[in-house]
Amino acid sequence: MKSLFKSKPKTPVELVRLTRELLIFVDTDSTTKGTKRDEKMAELGKLMRDLKCVLYGNSDSEPLAEACAQLTQEFFKQNTLRLIIICLPKLNLETRKDATQVVANLQRQQVQSRLIASDYLESNKDLMDILISEYENMDLALHYGAMLRECIRHQIIARYVLELEHMKKFFDFIQLPNFDIASDASTTFKELLTRHKSTVADFLTKNYDWFFAEYNGKLLESSNYIIRRQSVKLLGDMLLDRSNSPVMMKYVCSKDNLRILMNLLREQSKNIPLEAFHVFKLFAANQNKPPEIVDILVANRSKLLRFFSEFKIDKEDEQFEADKAQVIKEIVALEPKDRS
């Protein structure tokens, strides 16, 4: 008989309201313990699974656009996102995972053709401070990191995170001893520097000196192979992006930058020299090389020509061969510049 009286499924609005009430309980109640608290936490875990089911669907059904819109609208009416972020340390692992997926999905949900998550975050930028600060918390870093990456899909939030003090922290996060957390921070760092072209170009232009001093010293010259490999690849991606042309021209006029790239070319691994080559060729192709750049290239001409004559990659690549031939041509044609 019991199966005949199943409870009516909760609406998206009810799910959010009940979740918010339980999150407030978790956040503010420090006296309830034992069985009652366990029951509340179990109920919260079920609600979080139900929210995820509305947003992602399940094995039986796809998510419904109208239900997703209702849930999203209710979610951002009040501070449910703030409560999830603040309460995450108090949730069990499975509920944390579900909460992370809910927060991530909500950043992409549109209500009447608007990403209302962006409007909410614009008024609550301090939440990014929390997400960033938790990269040093081993239990929470991966959850908060995943949330952060979804939040910086919004250009206005990426611009905030790119602000000086936030961005400086990532140079340290990338070097954390925990491999998974360091890798996650590296992924976020790359996303920040490649997703929103105009914002990134503006950031690099305004912060060129300190940013590349940190980038060179902490990443390209790191003792960690993986950090060097990922960083020289990202450097190439940034400098070869057309929107960063002024930054690229400034970068290839620095003898210190050239010295670092020439050292990377000499590495024993296959991957780092190849990625370094894609940056080095920009120095060679620059038709307005400063005298000190020309002097370095001329002084090392024979070594460079010998290196490039033997420099090969595993598979045939016409573009690579064409680029290499052009670099060799540029180096052969160099003459020391008159400094008078």
Coordinates of N, CA and C in Angstrom, one line a residue, residues 101 169 187 320:
Q101 N 29.3 20.6 -8.6 CA 28.7 20.4 -9.9 C 27.5 21.3 -10.1
K169 N 49.2 35.3 -6.4 CA 49.0 34.1 -5.6 C 49.2 32.9 -6.5
T187 N 45.7 24.9 -14.3 CA 44.6 24.9 -15.2 C 43.8 26.2 -15.1
F320 N 56.4 23.3 -39.2 CA 57.6 23.4 -38.4 C 58.8 23.5 -39.2

